[in-house]
């Protein structure tokens, strides 16, 4: 299954690849060069298809847990000052996505969307310390009656040039449900209460809608 955000790009890429195959067959006589060009075109198509794949995930709903919003690798776990919405200290957990990861963004908790805002910005590399505040990004806050308020932020990277955010204020957020999509590599930050219990480690690989990032510290 492929994500709806990729349908036009996949169709355009397919046309380009088919046209390339026909041109190679008509104008390139050297066998080694024909093979090389065909392999490159086919590889490009496979890369696009892989990027926009949208596999089903088995989400175990639990209001006491925060799930990873995306696939990728945990690159930040630290206490920071969140300046946009909370304006106080939170635990930040950041997940970096490479171009080969699934790029669907999912709600980390269920509840009500109480804040959703898009910010135009720069395209610093996603792991840059200032990317969270200076890059193109969207900020979404979901209020969960059990866990409290959880903020997740989609951040564009050097390759990502478009962030899609489906969350609207007063929407009902379903844990593991689609919150948005980031095209071609980036990261997502989570901002959690200070007393939360972090269940992941740096450099750990996680899966969106399935891996447990944190849980209530009871």
Tab-separated table of C-alpha atoms in Angstrom:
chain	number	residue	atom	x	y	z
A	1	UNK	CA	0.000	0.000	0.000
A	2	UNK	CA	1.278	3.458	-0.897
A	3	UNK	CA	0.455	6.697	0.891
A	4	UNK	CA	-1.903	9.128	-0.819
A	5	UNK	CA	0.738	11.876	-0.626
A	6	UNK	CA	2.850	9.896	-3.070
A	7	UNK	CA	0.291	9.014	-5.738
A	8	UNK	CA	1.143	11.898	-8.093
A	9	UNK	CA	4.881	11.523	-7.595
A	10	UNK	CA	4.729	7.761	-8.144
A	11	UNK	CA	2.699	8.221	-11.361
A	12	UNK	CA	5.090	10.897	-12.655
A	13	UNK	CA	8.124	8.785	-11.788
A	14	UNK	CA	6.597	5.773	-13.555
A	15	UNK	CA	6.088	7.829	-16.720
A	16	UNK	CA	9.667	9.122	-16.577
A	17	UNK	CA	11.069	5.623	-16.111
A	18	UNK	CA	8.989	4.152	-18.957
A	19	UNK	CA	10.028	7.026	-21.230
A	20	UNK	CA	13.638	6.467	-20.228
A	21	UNK	CA	13.409	2.774	-21.082
A	22	UNK	CA	12.051	3.618	-24.546
A	23	UNK	CA	14.757	6.223	-25.168
A	24	UNK	CA	17.492	3.823	-24.089
A	25	UNK	CA	16.152	1.169	-26.428
A	26	UNK	CA	16.083	3.630	-29.334
A	27	UNK	CA	19.269	5.646	-28.932
A	28	UNK	CA	21.875	3.740	-26.897
A	29	UNK	CA	23.686	0.937	-28.688
A	30	UNK	CA	26.447	0.058	-26.221
A	31	UNK	CA	25.164	-2.863	-24.174
A	32	UNK	CA	26.991	-1.956	-20.964
A	33	UNK	CA	25.701	1.620	-21.112
A	34	UNK	CA	22.143	0.447	-21.811
A	35	UNK	CA	22.287	-1.858	-18.818
A	36	UNK	CA	23.687	0.848	-16.555
A	37	UNK	CA	21.022	3.405	-17.483
A	38	UNK	CA	18.207	0.852	-17.126
A	39	UNK	CA	19.449	-0.195	-13.685
A	40	UNK	CA	19.639	3.446	-12.549
A	41	UNK	CA	16.097	4.155	-13.782
A	42	UNK	CA	14.723	1.028	-12.135
A	43	UNK	CA	16.545	1.820	-8.897
A	44	UNK	CA	15.060	5.319	-8.885
A	45	UNK	CA	11.537	3.914	-9.248
A	46	UNK	CA	12.095	1.405	-6.435
A	47	UNK	CA	13.413	4.188	-4.154
A	48	UNK	CA	10.301	6.313	-4.754
A	49	UNK	CA	7.987	3.353	-4.163
A	50	UNK	CA	9.795	2.465	-0.941
A	51	UNK	CA	9.652	6.027	0.341
A	52	UNK	CA	5.885	6.337	-0.046
A	53	UNK	CA	4.975	2.915	1.309
A	54	UNK	CA	2.353	2.947	4.048
A	55	UNK	CA	2.394	-0.377	5.904
A	56	UNK	CA	-0.343	-1.218	8.381
A	57	UNK	CA	0.690	-1.080	12.010
A	58	UNK	CA	-0.724	-2.905	15.019
A	59	UNK	CA	-1.194	-0.221	17.651
A	60	UNK	CA	-1.924	-1.361	21.189
A	61	UNK	CA	-3.994	1.512	22.536
A	62	UNK	CA	-2.874	2.608	25.983
A	63	UNK	CA	-3.534	6.033	27.503
A	64	UNK	CA	-0.619	5.541	29.892
A	65	UNK	CA	1.923	5.254	27.076
A	66	UNK	CA	3.427	7.506	24.401
A	67	UNK	CA	4.166	5.717	21.128
A	68	UNK	CA	6.739	6.671	18.534
A	69	UNK	CA	5.168	8.981	15.938
A	70	UNK	CA	7.475	7.755	13.155
A	71	UNK	CA	9.929	5.090	12.073
A	72	UNK	CA	13.579	5.907	12.588
A	73	UNK	CA	16.327	6.212	15.164
A	74	UNK	CA	16.252	8.000	18.527
A	75	UNK	CA	18.851	10.786	18.324
A	76	UNK	CA	17.940	13.046	21.269
A	77	UNK	CA	16.823	12.388	24.853
A	78	UNK	CA	17.277	15.466	27.022
A	79	UNK	CA	15.617	18.017	29.255
A	80	UNK	CA	14.990	21.257	27.353
A	81	UNK	CA	12.994	24.475	27.511
A	82	UNK	CA	10.064	24.229	25.081
A	83	UNK	CA	9.442	27.793	23.928
A	84	UNK	CA	6.458	27.626	21.603
A	85	UNK	CA	3.561	26.133	23.556
A	86	UNK	CA	4.480	25.004	27.070
A	87	UNK	CA	7.142	27.657	27.701
A	88	UNK	CA	8.656	25.497	30.413
A	89	UNK	CA	10.968	22.522	30.754
A	90	UNK	CA	10.086	19.214	29.109
A	91	UNK	CA	11.835	16.009	28.141
A	92	UNK	CA	12.578	16.064	24.435
A	93	UNK	CA	12.808	12.785	22.525
A	94	UNK	CA	13.713	13.120	18.844
A	95	UNK	CA	13.432	10.454	16.149
A	96	UNK	CA	15.446	10.906	12.951
A	97	UNK	CA	14.166	9.433	9.687
A	98	UNK	CA	16.416	8.514	6.782
A	99	UNK	CA	15.036	8.605	3.212
A	100	UNK	CA	14.425	4.834	3.359
A	101	UNK	CA	12.195	4.979	6.460
A	102	UNK	CA	8.392	5.066	6.365
A	103	UNK	CA	7.505	8.768	6.590
A	104	UNK	CA	3.943	8.638	7.878
A	105	UNK	CA	3.581	10.663	11.085
A	106	UNK	CA	1.256	9.093	13.657
A	107	UNK	CA	-0.372	10.428	16.810
A	108	UNK	CA	1.773	9.343	19.799
A	109	UNK	CA	-1.231	9.519	22.139
A	110	UNK	CA	-4.988	9.595	21.784
A	111	UNK	CA	-7.085	12.549	22.888
A	112	UNK	CA	-8.133	15.965	21.642
A	113	UNK	CA	-6.033	18.190	19.387
A	114	UNK	CA	-5.777	21.495	21.252
A	115	UNK	CA	-3.002	23.151	19.224
A	116	UNK	CA	-1.848	22.845	15.607
A	117	UNK	CA	0.384	25.324	13.819
A	118	UNK	CA	2.570	25.424	10.701
A	119	UNK	CA	5.812	27.422	10.609
A	120	UNK	CA	7.714	28.220	7.411
A	121	UNK	CA	11.461	28.157	7.894
A	122	UNK	CA	14.912	26.987	6.891
A	123	UNK	CA	16.110	23.560	5.722
A	124	UNK	CA	19.009	22.878	8.048
A	125	UNK	CA	20.049	19.239	8.325
A	126	UNK	CA	17.528	17.510	10.577
A	127	UNK	CA	20.035	16.742	13.345
A	128	UNK	CA	21.146	20.388	13.645
A	129	UNK	CA	20.497	21.693	17.215
A	130	UNK	CA	18.495	24.663	15.905
A	131	UNK	CA	16.417	22.681	13.402
A	132	UNK	CA	13.581	22.332	15.938
A	133	UNK	CA	13.172	26.117	16.120
A	134	UNK	CA	14.372	27.407	12.730
A	135	UNK	CA	13.367	24.815	10.100
A	136	UNK	CA	10.020	24.469	8.379
A	137	UNK	CA	7.892	22.625	10.926
A	138	UNK	CA	4.470	21.913	12.363
A	139	UNK	CA	3.599	21.720	16.038
A	140	UNK	CA	0.683	19.635	17.311
A	141	UNK	CA	-0.446	19.245	20.920
A	142	UNK	CA	-2.813	16.462	21.953
A	143	UNK	CA	-4.429	16.491	25.383
A	144	UNK	CA	-4.889	13.075	26.906
A	145	UNK	CA	-6.960	12.856	30.108
A	146	UNK	CA	-4.623	10.239	31.579
A	147	UNK	CA	-1.199	11.361	30.351
A	148	UNK	CA	-1.715	15.091	30.036
A	149	UNK	CA	-0.547	17.211	27.113
A	150	UNK	CA	1.918	15.755	24.596
A	151	UNK	CA	3.511	17.850	21.864
A	152	UNK	CA	4.923	16.389	18.669
A	153	UNK	CA	6.704	18.472	16.069
A	154	UNK	CA	7.398	17.542	12.459
A	155	UNK	CA	10.650	19.097	11.263
A	156	UNK	CA	11.812	19.435	7.665
A	157	UNK	CA	15.415	18.524	6.890
A	158	UNK	CA	17.860	19.288	4.088
A	159	UNK	CA	15.926	17.025	1.692
A	160	UNK	CA	12.384	17.489	3.000
A	161	UNK	CA	10.695	20.387	1.228
A	162	UNK	CA	7.115	19.809	2.227
A	163	UNK	CA	5.456	18.869	5.497
A	164	UNK	CA	1.842	17.711	5.475
A	165	UNK	CA	-0.138	18.125	8.693
A	166	UNK	CA	-3.635	16.650	9.027
A	167	UNK	CA	-4.211	17.684	12.652
A	168	UNK	CA	-6.751	20.436	13.242
A	169	UNK	CA	-7.801	22.002	16.525
A	170	UNK	CA	-10.699	20.104	18.148
A	171	UNK	CA	-9.978	16.970	16.098
A	172	UNK	CA	-10.215	13.639	17.896
A	173	UNK	CA	-6.737	12.082	17.801
A	174	UNK	CA	-6.552	8.291	17.683
A	175	UNK	CA	-3.312	6.873	19.056
A	176	UNK	CA	-1.362	5.458	16.111
A	177	UNK	CA	-3.636	7.188	13.596
A	178	UNK	CA	-2.192	9.369	10.834
A	179	UNK	CA	-1.232	12.878	11.903
A	180	UNK	CA	0.749	13.884	8.815
A	181	UNK	CA	3.514	13.084	6.353
A	182	UNK	CA	7.010	14.457	5.730
A	183	UNK	CA	8.460	14.144	2.226
A	184	UNK	CA	12.041	12.929	1.831
A	185	UNK	CA	13.745	12.667	5.201
A	186	UNK	CA	13.484	14.625	8.447
A	187	UNK	CA	12.744	14.166	12.136
A	188	UNK	CA	9.974	14.390	14.714
A	189	UNK	CA	10.406	15.778	18.230
A	190	UNK	CA	8.304	14.779	21.222
A	191	UNK	CA	8.007	17.007	24.297
A	192	UNK	CA	6.905	15.117	27.401
A	193	UNK	CA	6.292	15.886	31.093
A	194	UNK	CA	9.407	15.852	33.260
A	195	UNK	CA	8.104	13.003	35.425
A	196	UNK	CA	7.566	10.670	32.461
A	197	UNK	CA	9.411	7.357	32.298
A	198	UNK	CA	11.475	7.100	29.113
A	199	UNK	CA	11.464	3.590	27.619
A	200	UNK	CA	13.971	4.068	24.778
A	201	UNK	CA	17.693	4.704	24.520
A	202	UNK	CA	19.823	6.798	22.191
A	203	UNK	CA	20.380	5.226	18.756
A	204	UNK	CA	17.537	2.764	19.310
A	205	UNK	CA	15.448	2.045	16.224
A	206	UNK	CA	11.712	2.578	16.631
A	207	UNK	CA	8.535	1.955	14.636
A	208	UNK	CA	5.763	4.504	14.328
A	209	UNK	CA	2.557	3.548	16.079
A	210	UNK	CA	4.127	0.515	17.786
A	211	UNK	CA	7.314	1.314	19.757
A	212	UNK	CA	6.781	2.677	23.270
A	213	UNK	CA	8.696	5.915	23.794
A	214	UNK	CA	7.516	6.681	27.333
A	215	UNK	CA	4.947	5.793	29.952
A	216	UNK	CA	3.511	7.256	33.118
A	217	UNK	CA	5.887	7.015	36.059
A	218	UNK	CA	3.491	5.641	38.647
